[in-house]
PDB file of C-alpha atoms in Angstrom:
ATOM      1  CA  MET X   9     -11.409 -27.023 -11.681  1.00  0.00           C
ATOM      2  CA  LYS X  10      -9.594 -23.708 -11.056  1.00  0.00           C
ATOM      3  CA  LYS X  11     -12.875 -22.120  -9.971  1.00  0.00           C
ATOM      4  CA  ILE X  12     -13.380 -24.841  -7.356  1.00  0.00           C
ATOM      5  CA  LEU X  13      -9.789 -24.712  -6.174  1.00  0.00           C
ATOM      6  CA  SER X  14      -9.856 -20.915  -5.906  1.00  0.00           C
ATOM      7  CA  ARG X  15     -12.744 -21.218  -3.416  1.00  0.00           C
ATOM      8  CA  VAL X  16     -10.914 -23.882  -1.420  1.00  0.00           C
ATOM      9  CA  PHE X  17      -7.847 -21.618  -1.316  1.00  0.00           C
ATOM     10  CA  ALA X  18     -10.074 -18.678  -0.346  1.00  0.00           C
ATOM     11  CA  ALA X  19     -11.551 -20.605   2.586  1.00  0.00           C
ATOM     12  CA  TRP X  20      -8.069 -21.597   3.756  1.00  0.00           C
ATOM     13  CA  ALA X  21      -6.739 -18.038   3.335  1.00  0.00           C
ATOM     14  CA  LEU X  22      -9.653 -16.643   5.361  1.00  0.00           C
ATOM     15  CA  ILE X  23      -9.030 -19.146   8.167  1.00  0.00           C
ATOM     16  CA  VAL X  24      -5.290 -18.354   8.225  1.00  0.00           C
ATOM     17  CA  PHE X  25      -5.965 -14.608   8.156  1.00  0.00           C
ATOM     18  CA  ILE X  26      -8.413 -14.701  11.111  1.00  0.00           C
ATOM     19  CA  ILE X  27      -6.274 -17.013  13.264  1.00  0.00           C
ATOM     20  CA  THR X  28      -3.065 -15.070  12.710  1.00  0.00           C
ATOM     21  CA  MET X  29      -4.856 -11.719  13.064  1.00  0.00           C
ATOM     22  CA  LEU X  30      -5.831 -12.303  16.708  1.00  0.00           C
ATOM     23  CA  PRO X  31      -2.319 -12.209  18.259  1.00  0.00           C
ATOM     24  CA  VAL X  32      -1.426  -9.358  15.906  1.00  0.00           C
ATOM     25  CA  ALA X  33      -4.409  -7.326  17.125  1.00  0.00           C
ATOM     26  CA  LEU X  34      -3.248  -7.873  20.734  1.00  0.00           C
ATOM     27  CA  LEU X  35       0.246  -6.633  19.881  1.00  0.00           C
ATOM     28  CA  MET X  36      -1.207  -3.620  18.069  1.00  0.00           C
ATOM     29  CA  TRP X  37      -3.250  -2.751  21.150  1.00  0.00           C
ATOM     30  CA  MET X  38      -0.150  -3.121  23.365  1.00  0.00           C
ATOM     31  CA  ILE X  39       1.936  -0.652  21.321  1.00  0.00           C
ATOM     32  CA  GLY X  40      -0.832   1.956  21.534  1.00  0.00           C
ATOM     33  CA  THR X  41       0.902   3.937  24.303  1.00  0.00           C
ATOM     34  CA  ILE X  42       4.261   4.155  22.499  1.00  0.00           C
ATOM     35  CA  LYS X  43       4.998   7.561  20.967  1.00  0.00           C
ATOM     36  CA  GLU X  44       5.438   8.228  17.282  1.00  0.00           C
ATOM     37  CA  PRO X  45       7.329   7.474  15.102  1.00  0.00           C
ATOM     38  CA  LYS X  46       8.498   4.491  17.157  1.00  0.00           C
ATOM     39  CA  ARG X  47       4.946   3.125  17.413  1.00  0.00           C
ATOM     40  CA  THR X  48       4.511   3.074  13.636  1.00  0.00           C
ATOM     41  CA  ASN X  49       7.877   1.411  13.189  1.00  0.00           C
ATOM     42  CA  TYR X  50       6.790  -1.369  15.562  1.00  0.00           C
ATOM     43  CA  PHE X  51       3.549  -1.575  13.569  1.00  0.00           C
ATOM     44  CA  ARG X  52       5.510  -2.094  10.359  1.00  0.00           C
ATOM     45  CA  ILE X  53       7.742  -4.788  11.882  1.00  0.00           C
ATOM     46  CA  ILE X  54       4.781  -6.707  13.335  1.00  0.00           C
ATOM     47  CA  SER X  55       2.821  -6.369  10.047  1.00  0.00           C
ATOM     48  CA  LYS X  56       5.811  -7.596   8.025  1.00  0.00           C
ATOM     49  CA  ILE X  57       6.195 -10.718  10.179  1.00  0.00           C
ATOM     50  CA  TRP X  58       2.434 -11.319   9.979  1.00  0.00           C
ATOM     51  CA  MET X  59       2.322 -11.011   6.199  1.00  0.00           C
ATOM     52  CA  ARG X  60       5.394 -13.248   5.732  1.00  0.00           C
ATOM     53  CA  ILE X  61       3.621 -15.947   7.771  1.00  0.00           C
ATOM     54  CA  PHE X  62       0.361 -15.412   5.859  1.00  0.00           C
ATOM     55  CA  PHE X  63       2.060 -15.596   2.465  1.00  0.00           C
ATOM     56  CA  PHE X  64       3.910 -18.757   3.430  1.00  0.00           C
ATOM     57  CA  LEU X  65       0.826 -20.550   4.750  1.00  0.00           C
ATOM     58  CA  THR X  66      -1.296 -19.583   1.721  1.00  0.00           C
ATOM     59  CA  GLY X  67       1.270 -20.514  -0.908  1.00  0.00           C
ATOM     60  CA  CYS X  68       2.121 -16.937  -1.993  1.00  0.00           C
ATOM     61  CA  SER X  69       5.578 -15.434  -2.301  1.00  0.00           C
ATOM     62  CA  LEU X  70       6.983 -11.939  -2.683  1.00  0.00           C
ATOM     63  CA  LYS X  71       9.987 -10.664  -4.625  1.00  0.00           C
ATOM     64  CA  ILE X  72      11.185  -7.124  -3.856  1.00  0.00           C
ATOM     65  CA  LYS X  73      13.394  -4.979  -6.084  1.00  0.00           C
ATOM     66  CA  GLY X  74      14.881  -1.499  -5.622  1.00  0.00           C
ATOM     67  CA  ILE X  75      15.190  -1.323  -1.823  1.00  0.00           C
ATOM     68  CA  ASN X  76      18.464   0.530  -2.360  1.00  0.00           C
ATOM     69  CA  ASN X  77      16.468   3.483  -3.791  1.00  0.00           C
ATOM     70  CA  PHE X  78      15.557   4.370  -0.181  1.00  0.00           C
ATOM     71  CA  LYS X  79      18.404   6.480   1.174  1.00  0.00           C
ATOM     72  CA  PRO X  80      19.083   6.261   4.946  1.00  0.00           C
ATOM     73  CA  GLY X  81      17.624   9.189   6.849  1.00  0.00           C
ATOM     74  CA  GLU X  82      15.433  10.305   3.938  1.00  0.00           C
ATOM     75  CA  LYS X  83      11.637  10.374   3.980  1.00  0.00           C
ATOM     76  CA  TYR X  84       9.511   9.913   0.849  1.00  0.00           C
ATOM     77  CA  ILE X  85       6.017  10.045  -0.426  1.00  0.00           C
ATOM     78  CA  VAL X  86       5.694   6.522  -1.813  1.00  0.00           C
ATOM     79  CA  ILE X  87       3.093   6.270  -4.543  1.00  0.00           C
ATOM     80  CA  CYS X  88       1.786   2.837  -5.505  1.00  0.00           C
ATOM     81  CA  ASN X  89      -0.415   1.416  -8.279  1.00  0.00           C
ATOM     82  CA  HIS X  90      -3.629  -0.197  -7.085  1.00  0.00           C
ATOM     83  CA  ASN X  91      -5.053  -3.361  -8.664  1.00  0.00           C
ATOM     84  CA  SER X  92      -6.229  -5.526  -5.790  1.00  0.00           C
ATOM     85  CA  LEU X  93      -7.034  -5.807  -2.097  1.00  0.00           C
ATOM     86  CA  MET X  94      -3.657  -7.541  -1.819  1.00  0.00           C
ATOM     87  CA  ASP X  95      -1.881  -4.265  -2.500  1.00  0.00           C
ATOM     88  CA  VAL X  96      -2.069  -2.916   1.042  1.00  0.00           C
ATOM     89  CA  PRO X  97      -0.474  -6.040   2.629  1.00  0.00           C
ATOM     90  CA  LEU X  98       2.407  -5.560   0.183  1.00  0.00           C
ATOM     91  CA  SER X  99       2.965  -1.849   0.587  1.00  0.00           C
ATOM     92  CA  THR X 100       3.115  -0.676   4.219  1.00  0.00           C
ATOM     93  CA  PRO X 101       4.840  -3.738   5.758  1.00  0.00           C
ATOM     94  CA  PHE X 102       7.543  -3.901   3.058  1.00  0.00           C
ATOM     95  CA  ILE X 103       8.332  -0.213   2.673  1.00  0.00           C
ATOM     96  CA  PRO X 104      11.664   0.160   4.537  1.00  0.00           C
ATOM     97  CA  GLY X 105      11.105   2.416   7.524  1.00  0.00           C
ATOM     98  CA  ALA X 106       8.114   3.711   9.429  1.00  0.00           C
ATOM     99  CA  ASN X 107       5.265   4.747   7.166  1.00  0.00           C
ATOM    100  CA  LYS X 108       1.539   5.368   7.111  1.00  0.00           C
ATOM    101  CA  THR X 109      -1.012   4.827   4.376  1.00  0.00           C
ATOM    102  CA  ILE X 110      -3.925   7.067   3.435  1.00  0.00           C
ATOM    103  CA  ALA X 111      -6.949   4.760   3.763  1.00  0.00           C
ATOM    104  CA  LYS X 112     -10.745   4.609   3.720  1.00  0.00           C
ATOM    105  CA  ALA X 113     -12.317   5.392   7.084  1.00  0.00           C
ATOM    106  CA  GLU X 114     -15.101   2.827   6.754  1.00  0.00           C
ATOM    107  CA  MET X 115     -12.608  -0.080   6.908  1.00  0.00           C
ATOM    108  CA  ALA X 116     -11.702   0.930  10.459  1.00  0.00           C
ATOM    109  CA  LYS X 117     -15.201  -0.081  11.603  1.00  0.00           C
ATOM    110  CA  ILE X 118     -14.483  -3.806  11.070  1.00  0.00           C
ATOM    111  CA  PRO X 119     -14.218  -5.528  14.502  1.00  0.00           C
ATOM    112  CA  ILE X 120     -10.644  -6.423  15.581  1.00  0.00           C
ATOM    113  CA  PHE X 121      -9.193  -5.793  12.098  1.00  0.00           C
ATOM    114  CA  GLY X 122     -10.184  -2.141  12.480  1.00  0.00           C
ATOM    115  CA  LEU X 123      -7.715  -1.737  15.357  1.00  0.00           C
ATOM    116  CA  ILE X 124      -4.854  -2.952  13.178  1.00  0.00           C
ATOM    117  CA  TYR X 125      -6.048  -0.876  10.245  1.00  0.00           C
ATOM    118  CA  LYS X 126      -6.158   2.358  12.254  1.00  0.00           C
ATOM    119  CA  ARG X 127      -2.628   1.848  13.637  1.00  0.00           C
ATOM    120  CA  GLY X 128      -1.063   2.062  10.191  1.00  0.00           C
ATOM    121  CA  SER X 129      -3.365   4.537   8.462  1.00  0.00           C
ATOM    122  CA  ILE X 130      -4.436   8.126   8.057  1.00  0.00           C
ATOM    123  CA  LEU X 131      -8.167   7.665   7.780  1.00  0.00           C
ATOM    124  CA  VAL X 132     -10.225   9.687   5.318  1.00  0.00           C
ATOM    125  CA  ASP X 133     -13.882   9.837   4.397  1.00  0.00           C
ATOM    126  CA  ARG X 134     -13.759  10.793   0.717  1.00  0.00           C
ATOM    127  CA  ASN X 135     -17.333  12.091   0.871  1.00  0.00           C
ATOM    128  CA  ASP X 136     -16.547  14.526   3.667  1.00  0.00           C
ATOM    129  CA  LYS X 137     -14.723  17.732   2.727  1.00  0.00           C
ATOM    130  CA  ASN X 138     -13.543  18.340   6.328  1.00  0.00           C
ATOM    131  CA  SER X 139     -12.221  14.781   6.578  1.00  0.00           C
ATOM    132  CA  ARG X 140     -10.211  15.246   3.375  1.00  0.00           C
ATOM    133  CA  LYS X 141      -8.813  18.521   4.633  1.00  0.00           C
ATOM    134  CA  ASN X 142      -7.929  17.016   8.026  1.00  0.00           C
ATOM    135  CA  SER X 143      -6.279  13.991   6.446  1.00  0.00           C
ATOM    136  CA  PHE X 144      -4.055  16.266   4.358  1.00  0.00           C
ATOM    137  CA  LYS X 145      -2.926  17.993   7.550  1.00  0.00           C
ATOM    138  CA  LYS X 146      -2.224  14.636   9.198  1.00  0.00           C
ATOM    139  CA  MET X 147      -0.155  13.485   6.221  1.00  0.00           C
ATOM    140  CA  LYS X 148       2.020  16.564   6.663  1.00  0.00           C
ATOM    141  CA  GLU X 149       2.447  15.638  10.341  1.00  0.00           C
ATOM    142  CA  VAL X 150       3.571  12.139   9.338  1.00  0.00           C
ATOM    143  CA  LEU X 151       6.266  13.628   7.092  1.00  0.00           C
ATOM    144  CA  ASN X 152       7.287  16.089   9.820  1.00  0.00           C
ATOM    145  CA  LEU X 153       7.947  13.097  12.104  1.00  0.00           C
ATOM    146  CA  GLY X 154      10.363  11.713   9.518  1.00  0.00           C
ATOM    147  CA  MET X 155       8.097   8.892   8.340  1.00  0.00           C
ATOM    148  CA  HIS X 156       7.229   7.935   4.782  1.00  0.00           C
ATOM    149  CA  MET X 157       3.692   8.567   3.511  1.00  0.00           C
ATOM    150  CA  CYS X 158       2.225   5.868   1.272  1.00  0.00           C
ATOM    151  CA  VAL X 159      -0.455   6.957  -1.212  1.00  0.00           C
ATOM    152  CA  TYR X 160      -2.419   5.245  -3.951  1.00  0.00           C
ATOM    153  CA  PRO X 161      -2.885   8.130  -6.396  1.00  0.00           C
ATOM    154  CA  GLU X 162      -5.344   6.212  -8.574  1.00  0.00           C
ATOM    155  CA  GLY X 163      -7.727   6.484  -5.634  1.00  0.00           C
ATOM    156  CA  THR X 164      -9.483   3.145  -6.043  1.00  0.00           C
ATOM    157  CA  ARG X 165      -8.589  -0.243  -7.546  1.00  0.00           C
ATOM    158  CA  ASN X 166      -7.896  -0.197 -11.260  1.00  0.00           C
ATOM    159  CA  LYS X 167     -10.750  -2.047 -12.975  1.00  0.00           C
ATOM    160  CA  THR X 168     -10.088  -0.423 -16.377  1.00  0.00           C
ATOM    161  CA  GLU X 169      -8.089  -1.603 -19.363  1.00  0.00           C
ATOM    162  CA  MET X 170      -5.461   1.071 -18.670  1.00  0.00           C
ATOM    163  CA  PRO X 171      -2.183  -0.151 -17.122  1.00  0.00           C
ATOM    164  CA  ILE X 172      -2.513   2.617 -14.518  1.00  0.00           C
ATOM    165  CA  LYS X 173      -5.547   4.866 -14.091  1.00  0.00           C
ATOM    166  CA  GLU X 174      -5.335   8.634 -14.093  1.00  0.00           C
ATOM    167  CA  PHE X 175      -3.925  10.097 -10.853  1.00  0.00           C
ATOM    168  CA  HIS X 176      -5.624  12.384  -8.368  1.00  0.00           C
ATOM    169  CA  ASP X 177      -3.752  15.525  -7.259  1.00  0.00           C
ATOM    170  CA  GLY X 178      -3.388  14.851  -3.504  1.00  0.00           C
ATOM    171  CA  ALA X 179      -0.032  13.068  -3.332  1.00  0.00           C
ATOM    172  CA  PHE X 180       1.591  15.549  -5.690  1.00  0.00           C
ATOM    173  CA  LYS X 181       0.172  18.598  -3.984  1.00  0.00           C
ATOM    174  CA  LEU X 182       1.494  17.192  -0.691  1.00  0.00           C
ATOM    175  CA  ALA X 183       4.927  16.615  -2.225  1.00  0.00           C
ATOM    176  CA  VAL X 184       5.210  20.123  -3.617  1.00  0.00           C
ATOM    177  CA  GLU X 185       3.916  21.857  -0.480  1.00  0.00           C
ATOM    178  CA  THR X 186       6.243  19.917   1.799  1.00  0.00           C
ATOM    179  CA  GLU X 187       9.115  19.661  -0.721  1.00  0.00           C
ATOM    180  CA  THR X 188       9.247  15.882  -0.230  1.00  0.00           C
ATOM    181  CA  ASN X 189      10.648  13.628  -2.951  1.00  0.00           C
ATOM    182  CA  ILE X 190       8.335  11.052  -4.485  1.00  0.00           C
ATOM    183  CA  LEU X 191       9.335   7.389  -4.744  1.00  0.00           C
ATOM    184  CA  PRO X 192       7.226   5.352  -7.188  1.00  0.00           C
ATOM    185  CA  ALA X 193       6.396   1.728  -6.366  1.00  0.00           C
ATOM    186  CA  LEU X 194       4.797  -0.868  -8.656  1.00  0.00           C
ATOM    187  CA  MET X 195       3.102  -4.078  -7.554  1.00  0.00           C
ATOM    188  CA  PHE X 196       2.683  -7.035  -9.888  1.00  0.00           C
ATOM    189  CA  ASN X 197       0.425 -10.109  -9.859  1.00  0.00           C
ATOM    190  CA  THR X 198      -1.704  -9.005  -6.908  1.00  0.00           C
ATOM    191  CA  LYS X 199      -4.705  -9.087  -9.225  1.00  0.00           C
ATOM    192  CA  LYS X 200      -4.048 -12.779  -9.807  1.00  0.00           C
ATOM    193  CA  VAL X 201      -4.343 -13.448  -6.069  1.00  0.00           C
ATOM    194  CA  LEU X 202      -7.471 -11.394  -5.398  1.00  0.00           C
ATOM    195  CA  PRO X 203      -9.027 -10.221  -8.644  1.00  0.00           C
ATOM    196  CA  PRO X 204     -11.417  -7.268  -8.347  1.00  0.00           C
ATOM    197  CA  GLY X 205     -14.994  -8.308  -8.935  1.00  0.00           C
ATOM    198  CA  GLN X 206     -14.395 -11.943  -7.999  1.00  0.00           C
ATOM    199  CA  ALA X 207     -16.322 -13.111  -4.924  1.00  0.00           C
ATOM    200  CA  PHE X 208     -14.612 -15.541  -2.554  1.00  0.00           C
ATOM    201  CA  TYR X 209     -11.539 -16.143  -4.728  1.00  0.00           C
ATOM    202  CA  PHE X 210      -7.873 -16.632  -3.795  1.00  0.00           C
ATOM    203  CA  TRP X 211      -5.059 -17.989  -5.926  1.00  0.00           C
ATOM    204  CA  PRO X 212      -1.497 -18.648  -4.647  1.00  0.00           C
ATOM    205  CA  THR X 213       0.842 -16.515  -6.752  1.00  0.00           C
ATOM    206  CA  LYS X 214       4.359 -15.099  -6.824  1.00  0.00           C
ATOM    207  CA  MET X 215       3.950 -11.350  -6.393  1.00  0.00           C
ATOM    208  CA  GLU X 216       6.515  -8.637  -6.983  1.00  0.00           C
ATOM    209  CA  LEU X 217       7.088  -5.176  -5.471  1.00  0.00           C
ATOM    210  CA  HIS X 218       9.435  -2.826  -7.341  1.00  0.00           C
ATOM    211  CA  PHE X 219      10.703   0.441  -5.870  1.00  0.00           C
ATOM    212  CA  LEU X 220      11.856   2.922  -8.527  1.00  0.00           C
ATOM    213  CA  PRO X 221      14.381   5.745  -8.102  1.00  0.00           C
ATOM    214  CA  PRO X 222      12.904   8.802  -6.312  1.00  0.00           C
ATOM    215  CA  VAL X 223      11.886  11.913  -8.222  1.00  0.00           C
ATOM    216  CA  THR X 224      13.169  15.164  -6.724  1.00  0.00           C
ATOM    217  CA  ILE X 225      10.484  17.696  -5.842  1.00  0.00           C
ATOM    218  CA  SER X 226      10.783  21.411  -5.054  1.00  0.00           C
ATOM    219  CA  LYS X 227       8.250  24.049  -4.043  1.00  0.00           C
ATOM    220  CA  SER X 228       8.567  25.705  -7.430  1.00  0.00           C
ATOM    221  CA  ASP X 229       7.302  22.624  -9.257  1.00  0.00           C
ATOM    222  CA  ASP X 230       3.920  22.589 -10.979  1.00  0.00           C
ATOM    223  CA  VAL X 231       1.636  19.976  -9.353  1.00  0.00           C
ATOM    224  CA  GLU X 232       0.013  18.999 -12.660  1.00  0.00           C
ATOM    225  CA  LEU X 233       3.355  18.500 -14.424  1.00  0.00           C
ATOM    226  CA  VAL X 234       4.700  16.434 -11.512  1.00  0.00           C
ATOM    227  CA  LYS X 235       1.589  14.276 -11.620  1.00  0.00           C
ATOM    228  CA  GLN X 236       1.845  13.726 -15.364  1.00  0.00           C
ATOM    229  CA  ASN X 237       5.561  12.918 -15.169  1.00  0.00           C
ATOM    230  CA  LEU X 238       5.070  10.304 -12.422  1.00  0.00           C
ATOM    231  CA  HIS X 239       2.162   8.736 -14.267  1.00  0.00           C
ATOM    232  CA  LYS X 240       4.350   8.420 -17.394  1.00  0.00           C
ATOM    233  CA  ILE X 241       7.245   6.910 -15.453  1.00  0.00           C
ATOM    234  CA  MET X 242       5.073   4.351 -13.684  1.00  0.00           C
ATOM    235  CA  SER X 243       2.969   3.433 -16.699  1.00  0.00           C
ATOM    236  CA  GLU X 244       5.989   2.828 -18.942  1.00  0.00           C
ATOM    237  CA  TYR X 245       7.757   0.766 -16.288  1.00  0.00           C
ATOM    238  CA  TYR X 246       4.633  -1.266 -15.574  1.00  0.00           C
ATOM    239  CA  ILE X 247       4.051  -2.101 -19.242  1.00  0.00           C
ATOM    240  CA  ASN X 248       7.696  -3.083 -19.796  1.00  0.00           C
ATOM    241  CA  GLN X 249       7.808  -5.290 -16.714  1.00  0.00           C
ATOM    242  CA  LEU X 250       4.572  -7.101 -17.603  1.00  0.00           C
ATOM    243  CA  LYS X 251       6.315  -8.435 -20.721  1.00  0.00           C
ATOM    244  CA  LYS X 252       9.005 -10.034 -18.506  1.00  0.00           C
ATOM    245  CA  LEU X 253       6.730 -11.615 -15.935  1.00  0.00           C
ATOM    246  CA  PRO X 254       5.655 -15.266 -16.264  1.00  0.00           C
TER     247      PRO X 254
END
């Protein structure tokens, strides 16, 4: 029965997504001439309203903890765990303040959705060395503009048995080079909504987004040690919180 219902919910979620996406795409096109960082802040506000509507109409809900860990006037590299395609709609719109996400370039080729995707992202082709180098430079520009940079250090969705996969170096190298503090964020239950490996599946679920206290970074820090420390902090928190979730 759940298998049948999940497909019914998936069909409804797809219809809602497409219908609500059209006016959002128009708004994203309209803000194209606005200068940064104001344009990205408008993007975040529009995306947040869009996702709130989408969650409501598809029976999902979102609980957020730790907003007070963002200090006014401060910028952060926000690092998130990655379990599901639902993670992106939870991160960028609900991070307080203008922010951009490092994202796969191929997703920007999707008609209409690609316009929205490009507005909130630094695009990277992971198979292209020059693209990776250029994206790193653009992430520094985002931070220089006073915006947060959102990164998924696991790289791809976690399909392993590990609570959090091993991290790549990029976010931590960026933090040390720019001396930007890192703020860890953990998302819960997104895998229940859109499980990796499940075709045409959607299940209404209460999701959670927890922002942890920021970790201070200096240029004298060792990138590898910073990476290991953040992985430990996030893994331990994730495991402990899973025990408390329904």
